Amino acid sequence: FGRDILSRTMYGATSSLRVAIISVMISAFIGTLMGTIGAYAGGTIDQALTPLNDLLFAFPAILLALTIAAAPAQVREQFAAVAAQASAR
């Protein structure tokens, strides 16, 4: 107690900012690696990587993020339903 809201917000934002920066660095590395491999090798490897990239670009980023965030909750609900059916037997 006794701290102002700005310092608490800045302290809380550091972990979020750290996660965001690490995520961007990892995705930039993977994207650069895939692009370099596809451009250098060409042919069959490029044709295999192109549909994967098309799939990633087909979904808006926010929809993909919401899907990933919602998936664990759905899995937990399904697991709970299966466990309830198993215990009812």
Coordinates of N, CA and C in Angstrom, one line a residue:
F1 N 0.8 -1.2 0.0 CA 0.0 0.0 0.0 C 0.9 1.2 0.0
G2 N 0.3 2.4 -0.4 CA 1.0 3.6 -0.4 C 1.7 3.9 -1.7
R3 N 1.8 3.0 -2.6 CA 2.4 3.3 -3.9 C 1.3 3.8 -4.8
D4 N 1.8 4.7 -5.8 CA 0.8 5.2 -6.7 C 0.5 4.2 -7.8
I5 N -0.6 4.5 -8.5 CA -1.1 3.6 -9.6 C -0.1 3.5 -10.7
L6 N 0.6 4.6 -11.1 CA 1.5 4.6 -12.2 C 2.7 3.6 -11.9
S7 N 3.2 3.6 -10.7 CA 4.3 2.7 -10.5 C 3.9 1.2 -10.4
R8 N 2.7 1.0 -9.9 CA 2.1 -0.4 -9.9 C 1.8 -0.8 -11.4
T9 N 1.3 0.1 -12.2 CA 1.1 -0.3 -13.6 C 2.4 -0.6 -14.3
M10 N 3.4 0.3 -14.1 CA 4.6 0.1 -14.8 C 5.3 -1.3 -14.3
Y11 N 5.2 -1.6 -13.0 CA 5.8 -2.8 -12.5 C 5.0 -4.0 -13.1
G12 N 3.7 -3.9 -13.2 CA 2.9 -5.0 -13.8 C 3.1 -5.2 -15.3
A13 N 3.4 -4.1 -15.9 CA 3.6 -4.1 -17.4 C 4.9 -4.7 -17.8
T14 N 5.8 -4.8 -16.9 CA 7.1 -5.3 -17.3 C 7.1 -6.8 -17.7
S15 N 6.3 -7.6 -17.0 CA 6.2 -9.0 -17.3 C 5.4 -9.2 -18.7
S16 N 4.4 -8.4 -18.9 CA 3.6 -8.4 -20.1 C 4.5 -8.0 -21.3
L17 N 5.3 -7.0 -21.1 CA 6.2 -6.5 -22.1 C 7.3 -7.5 -22.4
R18 N 7.8 -8.2 -21.4 CA 8.8 -9.2 -21.6 C 8.2 -10.3 -22.4
V19 N 7.0 -10.8 -22.1 CA 6.4 -11.9 -22.9 C 6.2 -11.5 -24.3
A20 N 5.8 -10.2 -24.5 CA 5.5 -9.7 -25.9 C 6.8 -9.7 -26.7
I21 N 7.8 -9.2 -26.1 CA 9.1 -9.0 -26.8 C 9.7 -10.4 -27.2
I22 N 9.6 -11.3 -26.2 CA 10.1 -12.7 -26.5 C 9.3 -13.4 -27.6
S23 N 8.0 -13.2 -27.6 CA 7.1 -13.8 -28.6 C 7.5 -13.2 -30.0
V24 N 7.7 -11.9 -30.1 CA 8.0 -11.3 -31.3 C 9.4 -11.8 -31.8
M25 N 10.3 -11.9 -30.9 CA 11.6 -12.4 -31.3 C 11.6 -13.8 -31.8
I26 N 10.8 -14.7 -31.1 CA 10.7 -16.1 -31.6 C 10.0 -16.2 -32.9
S27 N 8.9 -15.5 -33.1 CA 8.2 -15.6 -34.3 C 9.0 -15.0 -35.5
A28 N 9.8 -13.9 -35.2 CA 10.6 -13.3 -36.3 C 11.7 -14.3 -36.7
F29 N 12.3 -15.0 -35.7 CA 13.3 -15.9 -36.0 C 12.8 -17.1 -36.8
I30 N 11.6 -17.6 -36.4 CA 11.0 -18.8 -37.1 C 10.6 -18.3 -38.5
G31 N 10.0 -17.1 -38.7 CA 9.6 -16.7 -40.0 C 10.8 -16.4 -40.9
T32 N 11.9 -15.8 -40.4 CA 13.1 -15.6 -41.2 C 13.7 -16.9 -41.6
L33 N 13.7 -17.9 -40.7 CA 14.3 -19.2 -41.0 C 13.5 -19.9 -42.1
M34 N 12.2 -19.9 -41.9 CA 11.4 -20.5 -42.9 C 11.5 -19.9 -44.3
G35 N 11.5 -18.5 -44.3 CA 11.7 -17.8 -45.6 C 13.0 -18.1 -46.2
T36 N 14.0 -18.1 -45.4 CA 15.4 -18.3 -45.9 C 15.5 -19.8 -46.5
I37 N 15.0 -20.7 -45.8 CA 15.0 -22.1 -46.3 C 14.2 -22.2 -47.5
G38 N 13.0 -21.7 -47.6 CA 12.2 -21.8 -48.8 C 12.8 -21.1 -50.0
A39 N 13.4 -19.9 -49.8 CA 14.0 -19.2 -50.9 C 15.3 -19.9 -51.3
Y40 N 16.1 -20.4 -50.4 CA 17.4 -21.0 -50.8 C 17.2 -22.3 -51.4
A41 N 16.3 -23.2 -50.9 CA 16.1 -24.5 -51.4 C 15.2 -24.5 -52.6
G42 N 14.1 -23.8 -52.6 CA 13.2 -23.7 -53.7 C 12.6 -25.0 -53.9
G43 N 12.0 -25.2 -55.1 CA 11.4 -26.4 -55.5 C 10.4 -27.0 -54.5
T44 N 10.6 -28.3 -54.2 CA 9.6 -29.0 -53.4 C 9.5 -28.4 -51.9
I45 N 10.6 -28.0 -51.4 CA 10.5 -27.4 -50.0 C 9.8 -26.1 -50.0
D46 N 10.0 -25.3 -51.0 CA 9.2 -24.1 -51.1 C 7.7 -24.3 -51.3
Q47 N 7.4 -25.3 -52.1 CA 6.0 -25.7 -52.3 C 5.4 -26.3 -51.1
A48 N 6.2 -26.9 -50.2 CA 5.6 -27.4 -49.0 C 5.4 -26.3 -47.9
L49 N 6.3 -25.3 -47.9 CA 6.2 -24.2 -46.9 C 5.1 -23.2 -47.3
T50 N 4.8 -23.1 -48.6 CA 3.9 -22.0 -49.0 C 2.5 -22.3 -48.5
P51 N 1.9 -23.5 -48.5 CA 0.6 -23.7 -48.0 C 0.5 -23.5 -46.4
L52 N 1.6 -23.8 -45.8 CA 1.7 -23.5 -44.3 C 1.6 -22.0 -44.0
N53 N 2.3 -21.2 -44.8 CA 2.2 -19.8 -44.6 C 0.9 -19.3 -45.0
D54 N 0.3 -19.8 -46.1 CA -1.0 -19.4 -46.5 C -2.1 -19.7 -45.4
L55 N -1.9 -20.8 -44.7 CA -2.8 -21.2 -43.6 C -2.7 -20.2 -42.5
L56 N -1.5 -19.8 -42.2 CA -1.3 -18.8 -41.1 C -1.9 -17.4 -41.5
F57 N -1.7 -17.0 -42.7 CA -2.3 -15.7 -43.1 C -3.8 -15.7 -43.3
A58 N -4.4 -16.9 -43.4 CA -5.8 -17.0 -43.6 C -6.6 -16.6 -42.4
F59 N -6.1 -16.7 -41.2 CA -6.8 -16.4 -40.0 C -6.3 -15.0 -39.5
P60 N -7.3 -14.2 -39.1 CA -6.8 -12.9 -38.5 C -6.1 -13.2 -37.1
A61 N -5.2 -12.4 -36.8 CA -4.4 -12.6 -35.6 C -5.2 -12.7 -34.3
I62 N -6.2 -11.8 -34.2 CA -7.0 -11.8 -33.0 C -7.9 -13.1 -32.9
L63 N -8.4 -13.6 -34.0 CA -9.2 -14.8 -34.0 C -8.3 -16.0 -33.6
L64 N -7.1 -16.0 -34.1 CA -6.2 -17.1 -33.7 C -5.8 -17.0 -32.2
A65 N -5.6 -15.8 -31.7 CA -5.2 -15.6 -30.3 C -6.4 -16.1 -29.4
L66 N -7.6 -15.7 -29.8 CA -8.8 -16.1 -29.0 C -9.0 -17.6 -29.0
T67 N -8.7 -18.2 -30.2 CA -8.9 -19.7 -30.3 C -7.9 -20.4 -29.4
I68 N -6.6 -19.9 -29.4 CA -5.6 -20.5 -28.6 C -5.9 -20.3 -27.1
A69 N -6.4 -19.1 -26.8 CA -6.7 -18.8 -25.4 C -7.9 -19.6 -24.9
A70 N -8.9 -19.9 -25.7 CA -10.1 -20.6 -25.3 C -9.9 -22.1 -25.3
A71 N -9.0 -22.6 -26.0 CA -8.8 -24.1 -26.2 C -8.6 -24.8 -24.8
P72 N -7.7 -24.3 -23.9 CA -7.5 -25.0 -22.7 C -8.8 -25.1 -21.8
A73 N -9.6 -24.1 -21.8 CA -10.9 -24.1 -21.1 C -11.8 -25.1 -21.6
Q74 N -11.9 -25.3 -23.0 CA -12.7 -26.2 -23.6 C -12.2 -27.7 -23.3
V75 N -11.0 -27.8 -23.3 CA -10.4 -29.1 -23.0 C -10.7 -29.5 -21.5
R76 N -10.6 -28.5 -20.6 CA -10.9 -28.8 -19.2 C -12.4 -29.2 -19.0
E77 N -13.3 -28.5 -19.8 CA -14.7 -28.8 -19.7 C -15.0 -30.2 -20.2
Q78 N -14.3 -30.6 -21.3 CA -14.6 -32.0 -21.8 C -14.0 -33.0 -20.9
F79 N -12.8 -32.7 -20.3 CA -12.3 -33.7 -19.3 C -13.2 -33.8 -18.1
A80 N -13.7 -32.8 -17.6 CA -14.6 -32.8 -16.5 C -15.9 -33.6 -16.8
A81 N -16.4 -33.4 -18.0 CA -17.6 -34.2 -18.4 C -17.3 -35.7 -18.5
V82 N -16.1 -36.0 -19.1 CA -15.8 -37.5 -19.2 C -15.5 -38.0 -17.8
A83 N -14.9 -37.3 -16.9 CA -14.7 -37.7 -15.5 C -16.0 -37.9 -14.8
A84 N -17.0 -37.0 -15.0 CA -18.3 -37.2 -14.4 C -19.0 -38.4 -14.9
Q85 N -18.9 -38.7 -16.2 CA -19.6 -39.9 -16.7 C -18.9 -41.1 -16.2
A86 N -17.6 -41.1 -16.0 CA -16.9 -42.3 -15.5 C -17.2 -42.5 -14.1
S87 N -17.3 -41.5 -13.3 CA -17.6 -41.7 -11.9 C -19.1 -42.1 -11.6
A88 N -20.0 -41.8 -12.6 CA -21.4 -42.1 -12.5 C -21.6 -43.6 -12.7
R89 N -20.7 -44.3 -13.4 CA -20.9 -45.7 -13.7 C -20.6 -46.6 -12.5

